[in-house]
CSV table of C-alpha atoms and ligand atoms in Angstrom, one decimal:
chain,number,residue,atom,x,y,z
A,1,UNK,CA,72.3,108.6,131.5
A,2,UNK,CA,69.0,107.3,130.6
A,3,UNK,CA,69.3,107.3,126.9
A,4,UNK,CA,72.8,108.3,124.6
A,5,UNK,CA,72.5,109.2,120.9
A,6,UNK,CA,76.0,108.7,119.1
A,7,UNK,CA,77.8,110.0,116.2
A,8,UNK,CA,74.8,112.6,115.5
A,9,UNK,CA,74.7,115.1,113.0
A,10,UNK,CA,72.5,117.7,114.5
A,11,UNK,CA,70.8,120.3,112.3
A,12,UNK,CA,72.8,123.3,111.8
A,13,UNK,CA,76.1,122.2,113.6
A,14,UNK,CA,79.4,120.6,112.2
A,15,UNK,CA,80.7,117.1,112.8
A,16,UNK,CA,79.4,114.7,115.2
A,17,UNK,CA,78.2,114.7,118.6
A,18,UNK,CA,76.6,112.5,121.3
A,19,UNK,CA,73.2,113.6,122.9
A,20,UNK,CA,72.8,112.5,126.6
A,21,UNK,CA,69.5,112.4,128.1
A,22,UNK,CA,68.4,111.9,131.3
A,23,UNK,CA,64.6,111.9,132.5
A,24,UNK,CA,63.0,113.5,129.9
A,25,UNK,CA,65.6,116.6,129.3
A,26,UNK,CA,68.4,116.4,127.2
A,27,UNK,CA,71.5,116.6,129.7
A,28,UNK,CA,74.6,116.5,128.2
A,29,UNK,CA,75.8,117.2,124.2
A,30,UNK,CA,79.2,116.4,123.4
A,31,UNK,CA,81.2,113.5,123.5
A,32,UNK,CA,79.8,111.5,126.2
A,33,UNK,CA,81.7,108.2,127.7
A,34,UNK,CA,80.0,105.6,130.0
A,35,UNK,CA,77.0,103.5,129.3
A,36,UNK,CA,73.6,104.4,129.7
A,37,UNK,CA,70.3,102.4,130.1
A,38,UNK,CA,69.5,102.6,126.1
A,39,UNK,CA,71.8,103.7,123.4
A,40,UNK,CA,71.2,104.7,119.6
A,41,UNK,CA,74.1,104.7,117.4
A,42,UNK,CA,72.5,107.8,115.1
A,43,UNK,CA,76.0,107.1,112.6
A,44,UNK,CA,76.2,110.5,111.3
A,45,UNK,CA,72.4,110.8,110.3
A,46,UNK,CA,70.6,113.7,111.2
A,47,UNK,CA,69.2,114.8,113.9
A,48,UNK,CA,66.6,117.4,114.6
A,49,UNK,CA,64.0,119.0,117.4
A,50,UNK,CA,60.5,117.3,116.6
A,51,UNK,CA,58.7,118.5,114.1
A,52,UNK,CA,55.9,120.5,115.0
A,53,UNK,CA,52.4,121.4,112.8
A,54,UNK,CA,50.9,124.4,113.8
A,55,UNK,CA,47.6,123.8,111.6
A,56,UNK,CA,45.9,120.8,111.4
A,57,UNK,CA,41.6,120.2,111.2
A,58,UNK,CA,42.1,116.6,113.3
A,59,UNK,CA,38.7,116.7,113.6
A,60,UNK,CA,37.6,116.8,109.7
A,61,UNK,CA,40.7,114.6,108.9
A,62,UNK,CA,40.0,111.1,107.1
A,63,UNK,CA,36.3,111.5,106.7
A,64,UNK,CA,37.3,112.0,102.8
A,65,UNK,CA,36.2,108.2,101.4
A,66,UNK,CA,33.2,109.0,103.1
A,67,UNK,CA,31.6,112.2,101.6
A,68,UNK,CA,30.9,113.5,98.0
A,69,UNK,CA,33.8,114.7,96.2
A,70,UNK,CA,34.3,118.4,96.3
A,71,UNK,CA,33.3,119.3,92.3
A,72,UNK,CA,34.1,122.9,92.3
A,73,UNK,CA,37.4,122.3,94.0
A,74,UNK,CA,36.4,125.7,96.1
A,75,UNK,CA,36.7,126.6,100.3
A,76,UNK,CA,32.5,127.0,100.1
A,77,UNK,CA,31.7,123.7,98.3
A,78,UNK,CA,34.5,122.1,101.0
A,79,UNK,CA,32.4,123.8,104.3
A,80,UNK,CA,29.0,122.8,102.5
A,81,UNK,CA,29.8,119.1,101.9
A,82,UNK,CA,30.9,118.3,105.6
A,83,UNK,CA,27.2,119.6,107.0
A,84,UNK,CA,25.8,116.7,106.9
A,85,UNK,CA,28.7,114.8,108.2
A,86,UNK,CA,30.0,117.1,111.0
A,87,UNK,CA,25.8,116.6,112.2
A,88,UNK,CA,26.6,112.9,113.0
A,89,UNK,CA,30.0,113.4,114.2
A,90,UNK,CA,30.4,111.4,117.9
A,91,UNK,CA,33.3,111.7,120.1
A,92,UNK,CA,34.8,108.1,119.5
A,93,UNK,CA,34.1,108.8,115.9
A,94,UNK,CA,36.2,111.5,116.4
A,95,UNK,CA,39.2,109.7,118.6
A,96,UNK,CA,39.4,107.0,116.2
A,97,UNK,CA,39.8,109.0,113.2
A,98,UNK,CA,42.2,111.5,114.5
A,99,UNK,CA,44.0,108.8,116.4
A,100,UNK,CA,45.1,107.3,113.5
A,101,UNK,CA,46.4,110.8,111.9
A,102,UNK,CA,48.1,111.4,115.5
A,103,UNK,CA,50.0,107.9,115.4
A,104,UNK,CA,50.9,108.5,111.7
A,105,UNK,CA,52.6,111.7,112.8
A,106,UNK,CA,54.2,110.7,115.7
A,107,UNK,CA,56.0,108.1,113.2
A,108,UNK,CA,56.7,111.0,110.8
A,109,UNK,CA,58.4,112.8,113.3
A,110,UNK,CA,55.9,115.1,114.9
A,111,UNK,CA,55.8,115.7,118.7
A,112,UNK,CA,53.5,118.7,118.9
A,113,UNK,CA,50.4,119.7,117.1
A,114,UNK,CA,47.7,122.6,117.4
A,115,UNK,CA,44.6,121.5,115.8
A,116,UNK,CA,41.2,123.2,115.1
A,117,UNK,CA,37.7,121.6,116.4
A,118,UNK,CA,35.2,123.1,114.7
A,119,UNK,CA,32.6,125.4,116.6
A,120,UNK,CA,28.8,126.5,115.3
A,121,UNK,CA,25.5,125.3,115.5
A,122,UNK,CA,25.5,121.9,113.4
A,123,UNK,CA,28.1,120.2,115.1
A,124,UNK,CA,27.9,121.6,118.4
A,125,UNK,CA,30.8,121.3,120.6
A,126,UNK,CA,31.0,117.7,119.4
A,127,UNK,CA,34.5,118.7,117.4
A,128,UNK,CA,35.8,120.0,120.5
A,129,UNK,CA,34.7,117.5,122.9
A,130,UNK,CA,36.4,114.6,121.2
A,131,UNK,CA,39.6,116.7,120.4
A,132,UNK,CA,40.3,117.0,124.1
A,133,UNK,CA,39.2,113.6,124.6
A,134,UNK,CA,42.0,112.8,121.9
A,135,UNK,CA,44.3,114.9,123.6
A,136,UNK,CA,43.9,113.3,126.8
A,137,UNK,CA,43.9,109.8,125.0
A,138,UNK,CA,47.1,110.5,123.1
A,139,UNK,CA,49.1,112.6,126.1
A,140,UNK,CA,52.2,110.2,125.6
A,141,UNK,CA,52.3,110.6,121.6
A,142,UNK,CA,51.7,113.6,120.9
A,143,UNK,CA,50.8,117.2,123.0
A,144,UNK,CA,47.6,118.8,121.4
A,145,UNK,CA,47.0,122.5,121.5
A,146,UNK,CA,43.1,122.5,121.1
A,147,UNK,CA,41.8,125.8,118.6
A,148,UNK,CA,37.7,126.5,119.1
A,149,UNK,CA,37.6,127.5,115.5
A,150,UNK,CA,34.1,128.9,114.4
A,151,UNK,CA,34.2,127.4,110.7
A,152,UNK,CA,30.9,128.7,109.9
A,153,UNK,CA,31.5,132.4,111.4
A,154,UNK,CA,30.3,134.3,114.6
A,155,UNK,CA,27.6,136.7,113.3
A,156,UNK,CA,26.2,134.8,110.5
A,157,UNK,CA,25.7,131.3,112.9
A,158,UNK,CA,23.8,133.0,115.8
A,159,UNK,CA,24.5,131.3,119.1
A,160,UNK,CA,28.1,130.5,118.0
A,161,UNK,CA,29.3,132.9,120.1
A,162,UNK,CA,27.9,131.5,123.4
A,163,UNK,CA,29.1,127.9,122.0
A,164,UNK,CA,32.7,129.5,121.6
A,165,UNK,CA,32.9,130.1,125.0
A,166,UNK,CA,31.5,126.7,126.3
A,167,UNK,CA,34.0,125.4,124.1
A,168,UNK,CA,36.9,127.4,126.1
A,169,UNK,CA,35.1,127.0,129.4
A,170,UNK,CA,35.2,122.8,128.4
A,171,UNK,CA,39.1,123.3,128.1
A,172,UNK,CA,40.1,124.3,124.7
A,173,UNK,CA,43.8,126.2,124.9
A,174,UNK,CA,42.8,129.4,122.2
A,175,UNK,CA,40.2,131.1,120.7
A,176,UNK,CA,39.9,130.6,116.7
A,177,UNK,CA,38.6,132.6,114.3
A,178,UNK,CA,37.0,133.1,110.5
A,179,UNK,CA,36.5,136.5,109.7
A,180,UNK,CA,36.3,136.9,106.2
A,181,UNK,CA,33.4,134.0,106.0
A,182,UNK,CA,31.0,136.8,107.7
A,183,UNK,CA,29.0,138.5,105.4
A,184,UNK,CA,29.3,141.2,104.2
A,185,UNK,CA,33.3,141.6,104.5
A,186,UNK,CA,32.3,144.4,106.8
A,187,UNK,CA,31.2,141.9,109.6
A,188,UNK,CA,34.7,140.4,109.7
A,189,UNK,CA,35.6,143.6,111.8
A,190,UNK,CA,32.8,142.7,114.9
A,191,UNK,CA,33.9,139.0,114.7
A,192,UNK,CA,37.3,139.9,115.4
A,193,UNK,CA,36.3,141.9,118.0
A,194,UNK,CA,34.3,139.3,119.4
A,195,UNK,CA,37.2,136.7,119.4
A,196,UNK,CA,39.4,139.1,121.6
A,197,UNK,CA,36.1,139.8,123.6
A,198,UNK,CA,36.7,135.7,124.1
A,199,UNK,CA,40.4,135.4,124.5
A,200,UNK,CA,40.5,138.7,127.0
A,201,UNK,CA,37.6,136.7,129.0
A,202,UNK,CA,39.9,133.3,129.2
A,203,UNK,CA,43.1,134.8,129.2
A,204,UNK,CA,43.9,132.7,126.0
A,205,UNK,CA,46.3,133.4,122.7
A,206,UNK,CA,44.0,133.6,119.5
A,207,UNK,CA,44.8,131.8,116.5
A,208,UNK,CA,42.4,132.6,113.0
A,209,UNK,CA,42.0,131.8,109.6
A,210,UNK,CA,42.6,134.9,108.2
A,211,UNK,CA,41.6,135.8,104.8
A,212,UNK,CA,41.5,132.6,103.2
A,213,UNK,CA,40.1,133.9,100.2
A,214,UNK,CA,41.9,134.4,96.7
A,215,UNK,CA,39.6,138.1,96.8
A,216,UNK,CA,42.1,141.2,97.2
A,217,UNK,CA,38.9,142.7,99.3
A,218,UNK,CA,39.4,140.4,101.6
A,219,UNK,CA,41.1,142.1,104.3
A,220,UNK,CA,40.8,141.6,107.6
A,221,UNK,CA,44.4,141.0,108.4
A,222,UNK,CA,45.3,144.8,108.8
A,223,UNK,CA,42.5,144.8,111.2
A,224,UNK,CA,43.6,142.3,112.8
A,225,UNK,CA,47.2,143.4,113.5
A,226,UNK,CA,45.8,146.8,114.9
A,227,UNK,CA,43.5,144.8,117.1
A,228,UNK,CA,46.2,143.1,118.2
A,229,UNK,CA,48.5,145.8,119.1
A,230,UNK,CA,45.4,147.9,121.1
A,231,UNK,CA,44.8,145.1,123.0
A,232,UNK,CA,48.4,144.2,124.0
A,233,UNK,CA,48.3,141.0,122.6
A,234,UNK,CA,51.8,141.1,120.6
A,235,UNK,CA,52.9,137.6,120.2
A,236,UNK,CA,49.8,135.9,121.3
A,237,UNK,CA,47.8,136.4,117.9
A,238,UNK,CA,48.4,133.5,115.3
A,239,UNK,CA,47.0,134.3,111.3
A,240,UNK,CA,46.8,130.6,109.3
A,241,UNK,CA,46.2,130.8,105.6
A,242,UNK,CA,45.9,135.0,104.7
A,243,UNK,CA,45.9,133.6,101.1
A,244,UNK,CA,44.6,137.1,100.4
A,245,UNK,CA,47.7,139.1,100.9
A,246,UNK,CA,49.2,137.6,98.0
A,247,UNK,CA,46.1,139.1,96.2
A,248,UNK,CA,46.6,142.9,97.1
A,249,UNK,CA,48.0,145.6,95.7
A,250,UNK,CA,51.9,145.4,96.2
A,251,UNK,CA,52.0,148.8,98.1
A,252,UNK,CA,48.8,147.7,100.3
A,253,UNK,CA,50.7,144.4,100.9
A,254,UNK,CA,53.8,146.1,102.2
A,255,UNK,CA,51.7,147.9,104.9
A,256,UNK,CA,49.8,145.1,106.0
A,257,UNK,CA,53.2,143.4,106.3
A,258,UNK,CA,54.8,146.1,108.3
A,259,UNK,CA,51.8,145.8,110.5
A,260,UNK,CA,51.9,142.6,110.8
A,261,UNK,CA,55.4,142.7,111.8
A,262,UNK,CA,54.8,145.4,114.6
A,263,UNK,CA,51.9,143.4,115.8
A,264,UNK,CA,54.6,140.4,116.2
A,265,UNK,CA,51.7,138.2,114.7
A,266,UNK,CA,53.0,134.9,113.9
A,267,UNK,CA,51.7,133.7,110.4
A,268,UNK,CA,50.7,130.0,108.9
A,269,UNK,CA,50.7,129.0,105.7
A,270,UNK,CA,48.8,126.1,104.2
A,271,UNK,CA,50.1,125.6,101.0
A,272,UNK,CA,49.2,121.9,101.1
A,273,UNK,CA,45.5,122.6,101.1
A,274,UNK,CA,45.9,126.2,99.1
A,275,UNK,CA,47.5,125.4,96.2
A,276,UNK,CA,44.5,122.7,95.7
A,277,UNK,CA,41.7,124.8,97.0
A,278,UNK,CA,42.2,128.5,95.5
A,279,UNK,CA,42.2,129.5,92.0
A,280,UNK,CA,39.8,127.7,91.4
A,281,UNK,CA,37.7,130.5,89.7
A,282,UNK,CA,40.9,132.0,87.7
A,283,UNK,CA,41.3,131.0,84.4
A,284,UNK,CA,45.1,130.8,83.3
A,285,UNK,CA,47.2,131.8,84.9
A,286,UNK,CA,45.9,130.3,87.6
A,287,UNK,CA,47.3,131.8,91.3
A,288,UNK,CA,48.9,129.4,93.6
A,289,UNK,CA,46.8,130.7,96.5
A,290,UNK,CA,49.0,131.0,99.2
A,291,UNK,CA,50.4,133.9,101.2
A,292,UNK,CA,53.2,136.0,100.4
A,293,UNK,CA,55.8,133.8,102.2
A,294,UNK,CA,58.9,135.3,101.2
A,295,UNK,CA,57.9,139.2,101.6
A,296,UNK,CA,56.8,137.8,105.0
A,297,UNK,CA,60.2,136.3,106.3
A,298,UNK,CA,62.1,139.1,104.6
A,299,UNK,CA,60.1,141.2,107.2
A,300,UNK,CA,61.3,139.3,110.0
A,301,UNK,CA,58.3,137.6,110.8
A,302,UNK,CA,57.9,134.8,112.0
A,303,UNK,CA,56.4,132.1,109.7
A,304,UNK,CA,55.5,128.5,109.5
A,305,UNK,CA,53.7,125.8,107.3
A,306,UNK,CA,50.6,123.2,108.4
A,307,UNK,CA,49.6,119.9,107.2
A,308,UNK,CA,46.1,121.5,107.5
A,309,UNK,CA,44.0,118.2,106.2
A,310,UNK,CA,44.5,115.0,105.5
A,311,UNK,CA,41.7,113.2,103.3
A,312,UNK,CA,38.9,115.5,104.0
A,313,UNK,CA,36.3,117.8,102.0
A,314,UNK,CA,39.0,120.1,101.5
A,315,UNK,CA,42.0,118.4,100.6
A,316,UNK,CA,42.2,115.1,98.9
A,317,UNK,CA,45.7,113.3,100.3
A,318,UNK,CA,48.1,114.1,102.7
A,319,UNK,CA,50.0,111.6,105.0
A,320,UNK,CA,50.5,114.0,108.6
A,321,UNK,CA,54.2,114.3,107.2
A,322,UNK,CA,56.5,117.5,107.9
A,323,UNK,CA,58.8,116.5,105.3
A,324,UNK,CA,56.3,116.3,102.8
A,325,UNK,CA,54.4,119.2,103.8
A,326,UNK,CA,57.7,121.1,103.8
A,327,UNK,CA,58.6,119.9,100.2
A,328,UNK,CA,55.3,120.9,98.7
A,329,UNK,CA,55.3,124.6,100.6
A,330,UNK,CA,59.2,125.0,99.0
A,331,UNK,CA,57.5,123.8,95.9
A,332,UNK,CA,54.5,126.7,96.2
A,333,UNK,CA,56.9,128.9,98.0
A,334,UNK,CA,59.8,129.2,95.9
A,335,UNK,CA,62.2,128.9,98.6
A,336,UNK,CA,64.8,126.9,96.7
A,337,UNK,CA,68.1,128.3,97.4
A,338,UNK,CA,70.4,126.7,99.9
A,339,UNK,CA,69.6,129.3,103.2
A,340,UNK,CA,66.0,129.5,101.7
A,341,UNK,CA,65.7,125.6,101.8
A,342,UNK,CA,67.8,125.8,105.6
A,343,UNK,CA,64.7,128.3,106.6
A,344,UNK,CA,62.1,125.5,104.8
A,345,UNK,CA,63.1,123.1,107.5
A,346,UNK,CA,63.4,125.5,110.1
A,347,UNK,CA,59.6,126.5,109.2
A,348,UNK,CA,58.6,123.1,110.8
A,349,UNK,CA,61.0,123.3,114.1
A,350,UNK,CA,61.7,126.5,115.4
A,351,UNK,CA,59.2,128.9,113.9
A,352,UNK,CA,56.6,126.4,115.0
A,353,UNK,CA,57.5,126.2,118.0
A,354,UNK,CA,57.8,129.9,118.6
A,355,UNK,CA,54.4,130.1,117.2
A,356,UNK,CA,53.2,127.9,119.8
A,357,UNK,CA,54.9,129.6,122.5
A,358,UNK,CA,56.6,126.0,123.3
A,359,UNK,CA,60.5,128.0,122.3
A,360,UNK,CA,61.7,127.7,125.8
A,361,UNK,CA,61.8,123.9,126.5
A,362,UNK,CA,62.4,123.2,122.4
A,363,UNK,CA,65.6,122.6,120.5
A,364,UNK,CA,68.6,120.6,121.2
A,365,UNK,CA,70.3,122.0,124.2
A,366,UNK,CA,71.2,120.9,127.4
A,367,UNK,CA,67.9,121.5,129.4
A,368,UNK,CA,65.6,121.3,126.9
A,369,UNK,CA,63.2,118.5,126.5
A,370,UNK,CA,64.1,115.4,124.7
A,371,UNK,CA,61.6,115.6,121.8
A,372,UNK,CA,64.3,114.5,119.0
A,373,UNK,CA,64.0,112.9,114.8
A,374,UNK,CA,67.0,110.7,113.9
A,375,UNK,CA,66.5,111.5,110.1
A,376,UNK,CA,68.3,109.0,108.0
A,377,UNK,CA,69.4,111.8,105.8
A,378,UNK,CA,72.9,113.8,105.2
A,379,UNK,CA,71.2,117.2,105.7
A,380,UNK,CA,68.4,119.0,106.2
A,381,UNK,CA,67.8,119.8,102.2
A,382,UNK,CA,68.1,115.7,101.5
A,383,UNK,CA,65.5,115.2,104.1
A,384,UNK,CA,63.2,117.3,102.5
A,385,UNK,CA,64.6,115.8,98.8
A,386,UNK,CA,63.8,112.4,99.9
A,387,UNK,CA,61.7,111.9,102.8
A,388,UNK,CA,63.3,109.2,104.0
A,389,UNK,CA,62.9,107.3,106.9
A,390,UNK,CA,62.8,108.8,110.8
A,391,UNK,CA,64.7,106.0,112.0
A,392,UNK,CA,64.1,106.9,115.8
A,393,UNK,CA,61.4,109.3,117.2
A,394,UNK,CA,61.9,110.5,120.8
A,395,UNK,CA,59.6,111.9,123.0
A,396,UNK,CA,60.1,113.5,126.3
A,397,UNK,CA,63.4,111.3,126.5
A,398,UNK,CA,61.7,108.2,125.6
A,399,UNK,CA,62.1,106.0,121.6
A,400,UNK,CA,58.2,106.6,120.8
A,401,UNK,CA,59.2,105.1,117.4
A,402,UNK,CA,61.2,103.2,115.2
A,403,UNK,CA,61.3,103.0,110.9
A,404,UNK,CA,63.7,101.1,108.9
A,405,UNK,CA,61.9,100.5,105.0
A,406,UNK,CA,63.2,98.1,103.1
A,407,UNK,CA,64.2,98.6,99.4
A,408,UNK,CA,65.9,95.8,97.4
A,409,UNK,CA,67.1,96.4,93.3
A,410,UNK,CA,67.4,92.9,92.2
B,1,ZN,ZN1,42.9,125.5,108.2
């Protein structure tokens, strides 16, 4: 064996097992004698798949000390402050800042990320172009799904639509999207239509910001799941945000749902960013803004949360940490009991990873690839209690990093 884990507690199983890996797959669990080349004595902590974020904007992220603040706390005021920024973005600009985030999350656990670049006609392809430079740059950390997401919409930003498929035609992995930023509402329909128009082209999956709007006629999401099912692309269709489903009627909601659940469309939620960056025109109560998580997994779909931003026009903080993420989204989300808090952590493994269509070489199981946190906690609830250290990080078989804080009560 290449690499041994003992004495680890692996998320969801009873008592203690050894991991064996060999290569970059894990090939033996159990109790394993012998010596291999590098051993990790886990001593009961726990261990867990790599997290994965499905939503992040690496290409916005830590550009926050550097703009205005965001007075009005609102999505618009967010899109309007970057402009000027996003005009002067470069590519190494780009690869340093996101580098940085990338690093961060590796340490945090992560092993797998699909992040946005922003497409439209002030930044050009820009956000893209250094996203896949950082994806090239950071192969061996971290592997980068690459979104051409057109923040500023398709119909309203003439010639985005030609840049969207420059941007797929450069080597970005899906088609984004951001219908309910067309105006009217009744444009979100065409650019929906257009983004399938894209994917169909490139044979690519299609991941949107959906309805990110606290507005109940906002609602592009039904649309979307029909779309989806007429063009046979169950499965391959990602919605991120749909903060407006939590605005609708309860009956409408329940269809939407059920048609989201036919259309097999796996859904984001950003409460991170959300519970910040909606409501901000209610006066008390104020809504939390995010989606209707619970209704959703009761469905049976298939849900997970993002990181979305870190330090940017749109979200103030925000350290590229699962654990974190996944403690704020139990906060917004109410998921508090003991299987709801189990499904919590499984948001940021599984789910992801079925979102990303990465399911079949993810997990801990003989065959699978090697992409492992060694969590110094007792369980997956305590992890997401304390956030404590990830002791070892393990990437395609191989320690990509090590954390040990040190505390001292005198
Ligand atoms: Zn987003």
């Amino acid at each position: 064996m290449d690499l041994i884990i003992r004495n680890a507690h692996i998320v969801g199983e009873r008592g203690l097992k050894d991991i064996g890996v060999e290569g970059s797959k894990i090939a033996k669990i159990g109790k394993i004698a012998g010596k291999a080349h590098n051993a990790i004595d886990a001593k009961g902590m726990l261990v867990s798949p790599a997290f994965i974020d499905p939503h992040i904007h690496l290409d916005k992220c830590m550009i926050g000390d550097a703009i205005r603040p965001n007075v009005s706390g609102t999505l618009q005021e967010a899109i309007e402050i970057i402009w000027d920024t996003k005009r002067k973005y470069t590519v190494a600009d780009i690869v340093k800042r996101a580098g940085g985030v990338i690093k961060l999350a590796a340490m945090n656990g992560t092993t797998r990320m699909r992040t946005h670049a922003d497409v439209d006609t002030i930044g050009g392809l820009t956000p893209v172009k250094g996203l896949l430079a950082v994806k090239k740059k950071f192969k061996n950390i971290m592997d980068i799904q690459v979104v051409a997401f057109p923040q500023e919409g398709i119909l309203r930003d003439p010639g985005t639509e030609e840049l969207m498929r420059k941007a797929m035609e450069l080597g970005a992995d899906l088609v984004g999207g951001m219908p309910h930023h067309e105006r009217p509402y009744s444009e979100a329909r065409p650019h929906i239509d257009i983004c399938f128009k894209i994917a169909k082209e490139f044979g690519a999956d299609i991941d949107m910001h959906v309805d990110e709007t606290d507005d109940p006629a906002s609602r592009s999401l039904k649309y979307l799941a029909e779309k989806t099912v007429k063009e046979g692309y169950q499965g391959r269709v990602t919605a991120g945000h749909t903060c407006a489903l939590a605005a609708y009627p309860d009956d409408y909601a329940r269809e939407v749902i059920r048609k989201v659940k036919l259309a097999n469309i796996n859904m984001i939620t950003n409460p991170v960013t959300n519970l910040v960056i909606q409501g901000r025109e209610d006066k008390q109560p104020i809504r939390r803004g995010i989606t209707r998580v619970k209704e959703l997994l009761a469905a049976g779909v298939n849900v997970s949360f993002g990181q979305d931003c870190v330090n940017d026009a749109f979200y103030p903080f925000g350290k590229a940490d699962m654990l974190e993420v996944a403690n704020i989204s139990a906060h917004a989300a109410q998921l508090s009991m003991p299987d709801e808090i189990e499904t919590v952590f499984k948001m940021m493994t599984e789910n992801a990873a079925r979102t990303l269509r990465v399911l079949d070489d993810y997990g801990i199981a003989v065959g699978k690839r090697a992409d492992l946190v060694i969590i110094d906690a007792a369980s997956p609830k305590d992890a997401i209690r304390r956030q404590p250290d990830r002791r070892y990080v393990i990437k395609g078989g191989k320690i990509l990093a090590e954390s040990q804080s040190l505390r001292k009560l005198r």
